């Protein structure tokens, strides 16, 4: 009982502490490294589950770090939306980590394995911190922990990686550093206008500050939006993403696509709804601009994906398109649309996680990932490719699969908001998704493998189980959408829609 | 009006430094120069934060017995900037490490040449 009151901070501390143990363990008792990593993240996931029940039973939890009262001390504030995001991050993160324990043996240079796990844990700790914190500067610190870890994870495969890995990492760092600086400036403007960094306090004081210092508040909002659009790879600021995915090891791409860019989108939602106030954001005209950008992201991301030959790049451009759904849903100003956007965070991380991990399993076996090399893979790796195909169909939005449910809510949202252009965008994008995903399924299941291609069998068990669990998730999470919806509907109503 | 603008010269310097840094990052081909640009941009933000907390004639916020009616500067932005400096140093260190690796692989620091070399088959 006493311990459970500290869960809001322990959920971040567990992976953070384990991250620093990784290199030590690697020197001392090599066999312990991976079990410790998995245990730490399992603990985090269980704590997130426990907090979800606590929040559902007795409302949002406010934790004061070091017993300093807010607004002076750092407050950790876990509400419905935070705990939902924490569950997604730790849950999907745990499955990806289990997958990596086997993947790293063959695909990561031996000397880098300890650092690889340390960085994955740091990334997840940073992301969890970002979703639970109630302090703006604390958010920046966790953002930098997560960002630095993800820059360093791109070239981690060492001599077993691709040739362009350092360049991809440098480009990612270059874009990310600009985004971080913008975020810091935005925090500066917000502090100048209000004199506080606590999110709840900030929201209260911004009401007055909007009258007193309108320029400062607008500047702050502008810098925040540009910074986090860059970080969440919202079109046209997505240029770092395809290269970073193509050169990173598969679990890293899965983490980045499934979790990192989603948490960045969460921050945009948090800024709009909890801090600046959605009515104010809407009155500046920014909201309708972002709606159009998100719609463009949905269409253009899909168009780019159709033109790619490398399967990882297809999935990367598809992520650019899918982040558009989340942002569009959050900015439609309709409760159904918002529900759809939030559901899509969970659904997309399950579906994209399945697909990237399945492609990773093929790379593990054959070392290839061109669309031509996937010919006839369905017969050689039936379970992996079965999960991949289910996730792909789900992404297209075939009912009753998972992707259909969030798209349905988004469609209802566009109708409720009377934005019929966006209804058309979502329907058209499903068609575009079908073009490239059905082409992949056609290659995988209905074409004969080339003569003389490598004969391979199913992926090892440790990698197969996370893929199959996520693949089953792509079927059943949508059917049981009422479970995440208990949290999401409360989150939506508590944020004022 | 002009006096007001000039008296805020620290903010003006921060803005000028910010754009020098951003322009250097975007326009230079040399990776080291890009990193220098990043650092100039970061420094401008530090200057901006410190200016924000400063009070004319303010002292360091250390309370000594009997020191009443003393004006202190706001220590919070300084504490934030200490953290931000650490972050900027780690980003720079990692960027420089990547540059070393890139130089080892391609034998050049020119971003365009690296791209050409990478796209060559084989």
PDB file of C-alpha atoms in Angstrom, chain A residues 137 140-141 144 148 151-153 155 163-171 173-175 177-178 181-182 184-185 187-189 191-192 195 197 223 243 247 313, chain B residues 11 18 22 25-26 31 34-35 38 41-42 45-46 48-49 52 74 76-77 80 83-84 87 90-91 94-95 98-99 101-102 105-106 114-115 117-118 122:
ATOM      1  CA  UNK A 137      10.813  21.490 -17.799  1.00  0.00           C
ATOM      2  CA  UNK A 140      12.015  18.667 -21.700  1.00  0.00           C
ATOM      3  CA  UNK A 141      14.553  16.629 -19.709  1.00  0.00           C
ATOM      4  CA  UNK A 144      16.115  14.793 -24.299  1.00  0.00           C
ATOM      5  CA  UNK A 148      19.492  11.051 -27.320  1.00  0.00           C
ATOM      6  CA  UNK A 151      19.710   8.949 -32.027  1.00  0.00           C
ATOM      7  CA  UNK A 152      22.242   6.521 -30.607  1.00  0.00           C
ATOM      8  CA  UNK A 153      20.051   3.478 -31.305  1.00  0.00           C
ATOM      9  CA  UNK A 155      23.741   3.034 -35.710  1.00  0.00           C
ATOM     10  CA  UNK A 163      26.582   1.467 -44.645  1.00  0.00           C
ATOM     11  CA  UNK A 164      24.607   4.676 -44.274  1.00  0.00           C
ATOM     12  CA  UNK A 165      23.780   4.191 -40.578  1.00  0.00           C
ATOM     13  CA  UNK A 166      25.978   7.015 -39.238  1.00  0.00           C
ATOM     14  CA  UNK A 167      24.652   9.479 -41.790  1.00  0.00           C
ATOM     15  CA  UNK A 168      21.049   8.554 -40.937  1.00  0.00           C
ATOM     16  CA  UNK A 169      21.805   9.008 -37.251  1.00  0.00           C
ATOM     17  CA  UNK A 170      23.477  12.366 -37.891  1.00  0.00           C
ATOM     18  CA  UNK A 171      20.517  13.606 -39.907  1.00  0.00           C
ATOM     19  CA  UNK A 173      20.241  14.207 -34.529  1.00  0.00           C
ATOM     20  CA  UNK A 174      20.456  17.374 -36.608  1.00  0.00           C
ATOM     21  CA  UNK A 175      16.669  17.627 -36.992  1.00  0.00           C
ATOM     22  CA  UNK A 177      18.469  19.072 -31.977  1.00  0.00           C
ATOM     23  CA  UNK A 178      16.678  21.907 -33.808  1.00  0.00           C
ATOM     24  CA  UNK A 181      16.035  23.986 -29.096  1.00  0.00           C
ATOM     25  CA  UNK A 182      12.628  25.155 -30.309  1.00  0.00           C
ATOM     26  CA  UNK A 184      13.354  24.994 -24.921  1.00  0.00           C
ATOM     27  CA  UNK A 185      12.621  28.451 -26.366  1.00  0.00           C
ATOM     28  CA  UNK A 187       9.296  26.765 -22.464  1.00  0.00           C
ATOM     29  CA  UNK A 188      11.188  30.039 -21.957  1.00  0.00           C
ATOM     30  CA  UNK A 189       8.352  32.083 -23.459  1.00  0.00           C
ATOM     31  CA  UNK A 191       7.778  30.848 -18.230  1.00  0.00           C
ATOM     32  CA  UNK A 192       8.214  34.527 -19.111  1.00  0.00           C
ATOM     33  CA  UNK A 195       6.310  32.595 -14.043  1.00  0.00           C
ATOM     34  CA  UNK A 197       6.446  25.583 -15.065  1.00  0.00           C
ATOM     35  CA  UNK A 223       7.630  27.174 -31.084  1.00  0.00           C
ATOM     36  CA  UNK A 243      16.327   7.114 -43.363  1.00  0.00           C
ATOM     37  CA  UNK A 247      19.229   2.036 -41.175  1.00  0.00           C
ATOM     38  CA  UNK A 313      10.665   2.219 -46.111  1.00  0.00           C
TER      39      UNK A 313
ATOM     40  CA  UNK B  11      17.465  39.858 -25.927  1.00  0.00           C
ATOM     41  CA  UNK B  18      19.872  32.289 -32.723  1.00  0.00           C
ATOM     42  CA  UNK B  22      20.282  28.328 -37.413  1.00  0.00           C
ATOM     43  CA  UNK B  25      23.342  24.752 -39.421  1.00  0.00           C
ATOM     44  CA  UNK B  26      21.319  24.969 -42.629  1.00  0.00           C
ATOM     45  CA  UNK B  31      29.634  18.683 -40.482  1.00  0.00           C
ATOM     46  CA  UNK B  34      26.982  22.421 -38.574  1.00  0.00           C
ATOM     47  CA  UNK B  35      27.775  21.328 -35.011  1.00  0.00           C
ATOM     48  CA  UNK B  38      24.057  24.072 -33.264  1.00  0.00           C
ATOM     49  CA  UNK B  41      21.967  28.362 -31.398  1.00  0.00           C
ATOM     50  CA  UNK B  42      21.964  26.623 -28.005  1.00  0.00           C
ATOM     51  CA  UNK B  45      18.790  30.128 -25.819  1.00  0.00           C
ATOM     52  CA  UNK B  46      20.938  30.090 -22.660  1.00  0.00           C
ATOM     53  CA  UNK B  48      17.697  34.281 -23.440  1.00  0.00           C
ATOM     54  CA  UNK B  49      16.895  32.301 -20.290  1.00  0.00           C
ATOM     55  CA  UNK B  52      14.762  36.474 -18.437  1.00  0.00           C
ATOM     56  CA  UNK B  74      15.474  34.723 -10.200  1.00  0.00           C
ATOM     57  CA  UNK B  76      15.101  29.202 -11.499  1.00  0.00           C
ATOM     58  CA  UNK B  77      16.122  30.021 -15.104  1.00  0.00           C
ATOM     59  CA  UNK B  80      17.122  25.217 -15.829  1.00  0.00           C
ATOM     60  CA  UNK B  83      20.409  21.255 -17.049  1.00  0.00           C
ATOM     61  CA  UNK B  84      20.107  22.518 -20.614  1.00  0.00           C
ATOM     62  CA  UNK B  87      21.967  18.292 -22.471  1.00  0.00           C
ATOM     63  CA  UNK B  90      25.909  15.471 -24.512  1.00  0.00           C
ATOM     64  CA  UNK B  91      24.281  16.181 -27.873  1.00  0.00           C
ATOM     65  CA  UNK B  94      27.479  12.449 -29.597  1.00  0.00           C
ATOM     66  CA  UNK B  95      27.408  14.515 -32.809  1.00  0.00           C
ATOM     67  CA  UNK B  98      29.315  10.446 -35.222  1.00  0.00           C
ATOM     68  CA  UNK B  99      31.429  12.880 -37.251  1.00  0.00           C
ATOM     69  CA  UNK B 101      32.882   7.723 -37.578  1.00  0.00           C
ATOM     70  CA  UNK B 102      31.624   9.387 -40.768  1.00  0.00           C
ATOM     71  CA  UNK B 105      33.998   5.722 -43.383  1.00  0.00           C
ATOM     72  CA  UNK B 106      34.012   8.311 -46.166  1.00  0.00           C
ATOM     73  CA  UNK B 114      28.987  11.847 -48.123  1.00  0.00           C
ATOM     74  CA  UNK B 115      25.553  11.557 -49.720  1.00  0.00           C
ATOM     75  CA  UNK B 117      29.490   8.413 -51.894  1.00  0.00           C
ATOM     76  CA  UNK B 118      26.669   6.590 -50.135  1.00  0.00           C
ATOM     77  CA  UNK B 122      28.935  -0.995 -54.258  1.00  0.00           C
TER      78      UNK B 122
END
